[in-house]
Amino acid sequence: MRKLVYYVGVTLDGYMAGPGGQFDFFPFGDEQQAAAYIEWSVAHYPDTIPTFMRAANGLADTSAQRFDTVLMGLGSYRPGLDAGFTSPYAHLKQYVVSSTLAPDTDPAVTVVAEDPLGLVRRLKREEGRDIWLCGGGVLAGQLLPEIDELIIKSYPVVAGSGISVFNGTFDPTVFAVTDRTSFDNDVTITSFTRR
């Protein structure tokens, strides 16, 4: 069965973005450190690179490796939309969970107005690769019962406030560390599997 994998960047105090959705404050280190980190990320998670950046990263003709579907809330979809990218992950099947986004925003994007848990359960029963939960925090909180793996990119910065990685009801859920990679820019990427 396909897995739902939450692959997300997070601050030391648990935020995936600033209060206004900002994410440009995440530190990447100096030029050499940033290049090494990005090179590793592209090699290990190429499916998560937005379509407009794939050619520049040598991925223009690369088929899906880990994920063939992306699921995101409006807050995660909005930055690309505001920049004119109505289909930010055209190489993946795209779902946006939103009760306010027009369903005809882009023919390659399926807008889901309600029941994200039902959507994920249906997608898991279909044939295919894993499903990437791109964000946001409210959606992740709703989908916690179906999240099979977490891949957390932990950045050495405290935001103070912002959009939480999980925003839902109190529901302690235990995960086990399966892998951890550290970089010279002090970023760590840790993989977790639901116990």
PDB file of C-alpha atoms in Angstrom:
ATOM      1  CA  MET A   1       0.000   0.000   0.000  1.00  0.00           C
ATOM      2  CA  ARG A   2       1.140   3.530  -0.743  1.00  0.00           C
ATOM      3  CA  LYS A   3       2.381   5.645   2.157  1.00  0.00           C
ATOM      4  CA  LEU A   4       1.600   9.222   3.097  1.00  0.00           C
ATOM      5  CA  VAL A   5       4.929  10.939   3.778  1.00  0.00           C
ATOM      6  CA  TYR A   6       5.159  14.400   5.335  1.00  0.00           C
ATOM      7  CA  TYR A   7       8.383  15.924   3.948  1.00  0.00           C
ATOM      8  CA  VAL A   8       8.770  19.384   5.434  1.00  0.00           C
ATOM      9  CA  GLY A   9      11.254  21.979   6.668  1.00  0.00           C
ATOM     10  CA  VAL A  10      10.967  23.087  10.284  1.00  0.00           C
ATOM     11  CA  THR A  11      12.511  25.623  12.642  1.00  0.00           C
ATOM     12  CA  LEU A  12      13.880  24.640  16.037  1.00  0.00           C
ATOM     13  CA  ASP A  13      10.643  25.854  17.614  1.00  0.00           C
ATOM     14  CA  GLY A  14       8.369  23.846  15.324  1.00  0.00           C
ATOM     15  CA  TYR A  15       7.335  26.241  12.561  1.00  0.00           C
ATOM     16  CA  MET A  16       7.278  25.498   8.842  1.00  0.00           C
ATOM     17  CA  ALA A  17       6.886  29.179   7.884  1.00  0.00           C
ATOM     18  CA  GLY A  18       6.611  32.608   9.414  1.00  0.00           C
ATOM     19  CA  PRO A  19       3.287  34.215  10.392  1.00  0.00           C
ATOM     20  CA  GLY A  20       2.798  35.536   6.849  1.00  0.00           C
ATOM     21  CA  GLY A  21       3.896  32.305   5.174  1.00  0.00           C
ATOM     22  CA  GLN A  22       7.531  33.433   4.846  1.00  0.00           C
ATOM     23  CA  PHE A  23      10.159  30.768   4.372  1.00  0.00           C
ATOM     24  CA  ASP A  24      13.083  32.833   3.072  1.00  0.00           C
ATOM     25  CA  PHE A  25      14.598  33.082   6.580  1.00  0.00           C
ATOM     26  CA  PHE A  26      15.672  29.416   6.686  1.00  0.00           C
ATOM     27  CA  PRO A  27      19.510  29.402   6.763  1.00  0.00           C
ATOM     28  CA  PHE A  28      21.377  27.400   4.130  1.00  0.00           C
ATOM     29  CA  GLY A  29      24.953  28.305   5.146  1.00  0.00           C
ATOM     30  CA  ASP A  30      27.610  29.708   2.871  1.00  0.00           C
ATOM     31  CA  GLU A  31      27.595  29.113  -0.871  1.00  0.00           C
ATOM     32  CA  GLN A  32      29.522  25.832  -0.692  1.00  0.00           C
ATOM     33  CA  GLN A  33      27.424  24.492   2.200  1.00  0.00           C
ATOM     34  CA  ALA A  34      24.169  25.448   0.473  1.00  0.00           C
ATOM     35  CA  ALA A  35      25.295  23.814  -2.778  1.00  0.00           C
ATOM     36  CA  ALA A  36      26.170  20.538  -1.017  1.00  0.00           C
ATOM     37  CA  TYR A  37      22.856  20.501   0.844  1.00  0.00           C
ATOM     38  CA  ILE A  38      20.817  21.231  -2.287  1.00  0.00           C
ATOM     39  CA  GLU A  39      22.751  18.634  -4.307  1.00  0.00           C
ATOM     40  CA  TRP A  40      22.001  15.973  -1.681  1.00  0.00           C
ATOM     41  CA  SER A  41      18.326  16.970  -1.517  1.00  0.00           C
ATOM     42  CA  VAL A  42      17.939  16.850  -5.304  1.00  0.00           C
ATOM     43  CA  ALA A  43      19.599  13.425  -5.448  1.00  0.00           C
ATOM     44  CA  HIS A  44      17.516  11.917  -2.614  1.00  0.00           C
ATOM     45  CA  TYR A  45      14.144  13.637  -3.112  1.00  0.00           C
ATOM     46  CA  PRO A  46      14.008  14.751  -6.768  1.00  0.00           C
ATOM     47  CA  ASP A  47      10.217  14.480  -6.921  1.00  0.00           C
ATOM     48  CA  THR A  48       9.901  17.374  -4.452  1.00  0.00           C
ATOM     49  CA  ILE A  49      11.665  19.860  -6.746  1.00  0.00           C
ATOM     50  CA  PRO A  50       9.109  22.244  -8.311  1.00  0.00           C
ATOM     51  CA  THR A  51       8.631  21.843 -12.048  1.00  0.00           C
ATOM     52  CA  PHE A  52      10.064  25.260 -12.891  1.00  0.00           C
ATOM     53  CA  MET A  53      13.348  24.289 -11.158  1.00  0.00           C
ATOM     54  CA  ARG A  54      13.712  20.769 -12.539  1.00  0.00           C
ATOM     55  CA  ALA A  55      15.632  21.584 -15.721  1.00  0.00           C
ATOM     56  CA  ALA A  56      18.174  23.701 -13.822  1.00  0.00           C
ATOM     57  CA  ASN A  57      18.751  20.744 -11.490  1.00  0.00           C
ATOM     58  CA  GLY A  58      19.144  18.181 -14.291  1.00  0.00           C
ATOM     59  CA  LEU A  59      15.714  16.647 -13.667  1.00  0.00           C
ATOM     60  CA  ALA A  60      13.783  17.748 -16.758  1.00  0.00           C
ATOM     61  CA  ASP A  61      13.258  14.211 -18.057  1.00  0.00           C
ATOM     62  CA  THR A  62      13.480  12.321 -14.755  1.00  0.00           C
ATOM     63  CA  SER A  63      10.523  10.098 -13.947  1.00  0.00           C
ATOM     64  CA  ALA A  64       9.013   9.778 -10.471  1.00  0.00           C
ATOM     65  CA  GLN A  65      11.255   7.996  -8.001  1.00  0.00           C
ATOM     66  CA  ARG A  66       9.623   8.130  -4.555  1.00  0.00           C
ATOM     67  CA  PHE A  67       6.449  10.184  -5.025  1.00  0.00           C
ATOM     68  CA  ASP A  68       3.960  10.441  -7.878  1.00  0.00           C
ATOM     69  CA  THR A  69       1.367  12.481  -5.976  1.00  0.00           C
ATOM     70  CA  VAL A  70       1.559  15.680  -3.940  1.00  0.00           C
ATOM     71  CA  LEU A  71      -1.038  16.872  -1.449  1.00  0.00           C
ATOM     72  CA  MET A  72      -0.986  20.416  -0.086  1.00  0.00           C
ATOM     73  CA  GLY A  73      -3.122  22.968   1.673  1.00  0.00           C
ATOM     74  CA  LEU A  74      -3.856  26.375   0.202  1.00  0.00           C
ATOM     75  CA  GLY A  75      -1.075  28.001   2.244  1.00  0.00           C
ATOM     76  CA  SER A  76       1.508  25.689   0.652  1.00  0.00           C
ATOM     77  CA  TYR A  77       0.013  26.130  -2.821  1.00  0.00           C
ATOM     78  CA  ARG A  78      -0.386  29.925  -2.591  1.00  0.00           C
ATOM     79  CA  PRO A  79       3.306  31.021  -2.986  1.00  0.00           C
ATOM     80  CA  GLY A  80       3.585  29.272  -6.353  1.00  0.00           C
ATOM     81  CA  LEU A  81       0.172  30.513  -7.426  1.00  0.00           C
ATOM     82  CA  ASP A  82       1.089  34.098  -6.500  1.00  0.00           C
ATOM     83  CA  ALA A  83       4.263  33.733  -8.601  1.00  0.00           C
ATOM     84  CA  GLY A  84       2.217  32.569 -11.599  1.00  0.00           C
ATOM     85  CA  PHE A  85       2.758  28.817 -11.206  1.00  0.00           C
ATOM     86  CA  THR A  86      -0.722  27.330 -11.179  1.00  0.00           C
ATOM     87  CA  SER A  87       0.734  23.823 -11.565  1.00  0.00           C
ATOM     88  CA  PRO A  88       3.857  23.885  -9.362  1.00  0.00           C
ATOM     89  CA  TYR A  89       4.478  20.132  -9.492  1.00  0.00           C
ATOM     90  CA  ALA A  90       3.314  19.268 -13.006  1.00  0.00           C
ATOM     91  CA  HIS A  91       5.433  16.087 -12.895  1.00  0.00           C
ATOM     92  CA  LEU A  92       3.193  14.799 -10.061  1.00  0.00           C
ATOM     93  CA  LYS A  93      -0.537  14.330  -9.612  1.00  0.00           C
ATOM     94  CA  GLN A  94      -1.484  17.427  -7.605  1.00  0.00           C
ATOM     95  CA  TYR A  95      -4.193  17.864  -4.968  1.00  0.00           C
ATOM     96  CA  VAL A  96      -4.917  21.083  -3.078  1.00  0.00           C
ATOM     97  CA  VAL A  97      -7.206  20.879  -0.063  1.00  0.00           C
ATOM     98  CA  SER A  98      -9.130  24.148   0.091  1.00  0.00           C
ATOM     99  CA  SER A  99     -12.720  25.252   0.523  1.00  0.00           C
ATOM    100  CA  THR A 100     -12.005  28.655  -1.082  1.00  0.00           C
ATOM    101  CA  LEU A 101      -9.775  27.923  -4.116  1.00  0.00           C
ATOM    102  CA  ALA A 102     -11.629  27.852  -7.431  1.00  0.00           C
ATOM    103  CA  PRO A 103     -11.830  24.250  -8.692  1.00  0.00           C
ATOM    104  CA  ASP A 104     -10.816  25.347 -12.209  1.00  0.00           C
ATOM    105  CA  THR A 105      -7.582  27.107 -11.143  1.00  0.00           C
ATOM    106  CA  ASP A 106      -5.558  24.703 -13.303  1.00  0.00           C
ATOM    107  CA  PRO A 107      -6.677  21.517 -15.108  1.00  0.00           C
ATOM    108  CA  ALA A 108      -3.640  19.655 -13.697  1.00  0.00           C
ATOM    109  CA  VAL A 109      -4.598  20.483 -10.097  1.00  0.00           C
ATOM    110  CA  THR A 110      -7.480  18.770  -8.313  1.00  0.00           C
ATOM    111  CA  VAL A 111      -9.055  21.002  -5.669  1.00  0.00           C
ATOM    112  CA  VAL A 112     -10.573  19.075  -2.775  1.00  0.00           C
ATOM    113  CA  ALA A 113     -13.031  21.113  -0.716  1.00  0.00           C
ATOM    114  CA  GLU A 114     -13.618  18.631   2.114  1.00  0.00           C
ATOM    115  CA  ASP A 115     -12.724  15.291   3.710  1.00  0.00           C
ATOM    116  CA  PRO A 116      -8.926  15.156   3.244  1.00  0.00           C
ATOM    117  CA  LEU A 117      -8.807  11.947   5.318  1.00  0.00           C
ATOM    118  CA  GLY A 118     -11.193  10.254   2.885  1.00  0.00           C
ATOM    119  CA  LEU A 119      -9.080  11.483  -0.033  1.00  0.00           C
ATOM    120  CA  VAL A 120      -5.866  10.073   1.448  1.00  0.00           C
ATOM    121  CA  ARG A 121      -7.484   6.739   2.286  1.00  0.00           C
ATOM    122  CA  ARG A 122      -8.745   6.473  -1.300  1.00  0.00           C
ATOM    123  CA  LEU A 123      -5.335   7.448  -2.755  1.00  0.00           C
ATOM    124  CA  LYS A 124      -3.569   4.872  -0.581  1.00  0.00           C
ATOM    125  CA  ARG A 125      -5.702   2.108  -2.076  1.00  0.00           C
ATOM    126  CA  GLU A 126      -4.745   3.107  -5.628  1.00  0.00           C
ATOM    127  CA  GLU A 127      -1.696   1.761  -7.415  1.00  0.00           C
ATOM    128  CA  GLY A 128       1.264   4.090  -7.465  1.00  0.00           C
ATOM    129  CA  ARG A 129       4.196   5.515  -5.608  1.00  0.00           C
ATOM    130  CA  ASP A 130       4.037   7.207  -2.232  1.00  0.00           C
ATOM    131  CA  ILE A 131       2.066  10.407  -1.584  1.00  0.00           C
ATOM    132  CA  TRP A 132       3.978  13.520  -0.513  1.00  0.00           C
ATOM    133  CA  LEU A 133       2.262  15.741   2.019  1.00  0.00           C
ATOM    134  CA  CYS A 134       3.850  19.092   1.204  1.00  0.00           C
ATOM    135  CA  GLY A 135       2.029  21.084   3.924  1.00  0.00           C
ATOM    136  CA  GLY A 136       0.522  22.920   5.705  1.00  0.00           C
ATOM    137  CA  GLY A 137       0.152  22.556   9.400  1.00  0.00           C
ATOM    138  CA  VAL A 138      -3.649  22.456   9.641  1.00  0.00           C
ATOM    139  CA  LEU A 139      -3.814  19.838   6.888  1.00  0.00           C
ATOM    140  CA  ALA A 140      -1.038  17.814   8.557  1.00  0.00           C
ATOM    141  CA  GLY A 141      -2.990  17.952  11.813  1.00  0.00           C
ATOM    142  CA  GLN A 142      -6.091  16.630  10.059  1.00  0.00           C
ATOM    143  CA  LEU A 143      -4.120  13.882   8.310  1.00  0.00           C
ATOM    144  CA  LEU A 144      -2.025  12.750  11.288  1.00  0.00           C
ATOM    145  CA  PRO A 145      -3.956   9.438  11.563  1.00  0.00           C
ATOM    146  CA  GLU A 146      -2.824   8.572   8.009  1.00  0.00           C
ATOM    147  CA  ILE A 147       0.775   9.869   8.056  1.00  0.00           C
ATOM    148  CA  ASP A 148       3.071   6.854   7.757  1.00  0.00           C
ATOM    149  CA  GLU A 149       6.435   8.628   7.611  1.00  0.00           C
ATOM    150  CA  LEU A 150       7.931  11.998   8.462  1.00  0.00           C
ATOM    151  CA  ILE A 151      10.983  13.440   6.760  1.00  0.00           C
ATOM    152  CA  ILE A 152      11.902  16.507   8.781  1.00  0.00           C
ATOM    153  CA  LYS A 153      14.438  19.029   7.513  1.00  0.00           C
ATOM    154  CA  SER A 154      15.445  20.751  10.767  1.00  0.00           C
ATOM    155  CA  TYR A 155      16.999  24.189  10.294  1.00  0.00           C
ATOM    156  CA  PRO A 156      19.128  25.895  12.986  1.00  0.00           C
ATOM    157  CA  VAL A 157      16.830  28.881  13.485  1.00  0.00           C
ATOM    158  CA  VAL A 158      14.128  29.926  15.946  1.00  0.00           C
ATOM    159  CA  ALA A 159      11.190  31.753  14.333  1.00  0.00           C
ATOM    160  CA  GLY A 160       9.339  32.813  17.469  1.00  0.00           C
ATOM    161  CA  SER A 161       5.938  32.426  15.817  1.00  0.00           C
ATOM    162  CA  GLY A 162       4.493  31.274  12.549  1.00  0.00           C
ATOM    163  CA  ILE A 163       2.742  28.347  10.940  1.00  0.00           C
ATOM    164  CA  SER A 164       3.142  25.175  13.000  1.00  0.00           C
ATOM    165  CA  VAL A 165       4.248  21.971  11.351  1.00  0.00           C
ATOM    166  CA  PHE A 166       1.202  20.339  12.966  1.00  0.00           C
ATOM    167  CA  ASN A 167      -1.855  22.271  14.034  1.00  0.00           C
ATOM    168  CA  GLY A 168      -4.666  20.072  15.275  1.00  0.00           C
ATOM    169  CA  THR A 169      -6.091  18.414  18.330  1.00  0.00           C
ATOM    170  CA  PHE A 170      -4.011  16.869  21.096  1.00  0.00           C
ATOM    171  CA  ASP A 171      -3.183  13.404  19.770  1.00  0.00           C
ATOM    172  CA  PRO A 172       0.236  12.060  20.859  1.00  0.00           C
ATOM    173  CA  THR A 173       1.522   9.872  18.035  1.00  0.00           C
ATOM    174  CA  VAL A 174       4.842   8.046  18.367  1.00  0.00           C
ATOM    175  CA  PHE A 175       7.317   7.739  15.506  1.00  0.00           C
ATOM    176  CA  ALA A 176      10.703   5.997  15.417  1.00  0.00           C
ATOM    177  CA  VAL A 177      13.856   7.443  13.855  1.00  0.00           C
ATOM    178  CA  THR A 178      14.933   5.423  10.813  1.00  0.00           C
ATOM    179  CA  ASP A 179      17.644   7.669   9.358  1.00  0.00           C
ATOM    180  CA  ARG A 180      19.428  10.934  10.063  1.00  0.00           C
ATOM    181  CA  THR A 181      21.785  12.965   7.899  1.00  0.00           C
ATOM    182  CA  SER A 182      23.653  16.065   9.076  1.00  0.00           C
ATOM    183  CA  PHE A 183      25.125  18.756   6.872  1.00  0.00           C
ATOM    184  CA  ASP A 184      27.926  21.303   7.330  1.00  0.00           C
ATOM    185  CA  ASN A 185      25.304  24.084   7.307  1.00  0.00           C
ATOM    186  CA  ASP A 186      23.890  22.594  10.557  1.00  0.00           C
ATOM    187  CA  VAL A 187      20.718  21.331   8.869  1.00  0.00           C
ATOM    188  CA  THR A 188      19.673  17.790   9.736  1.00  0.00           C
ATOM    189  CA  ILE A 189      17.262  15.608   7.810  1.00  0.00           C
ATOM    190  CA  THR A 190      15.637  12.951   9.965  1.00  0.00           C
ATOM    191  CA  SER A 191      13.307  10.219   8.729  1.00  0.00           C
ATOM    192  CA  PHE A 192      10.703   8.775  11.072  1.00  0.00           C
ATOM    193  CA  THR A 193       8.269   5.868  10.697  1.00  0.00           C
ATOM    194  CA  ARG A 194       5.036   5.510  12.638  1.00  0.00           C
ATOM    195  CA  ARG A 195       5.392   2.942  15.431  1.00  0.00           C
TER     196      ARG A 195
END
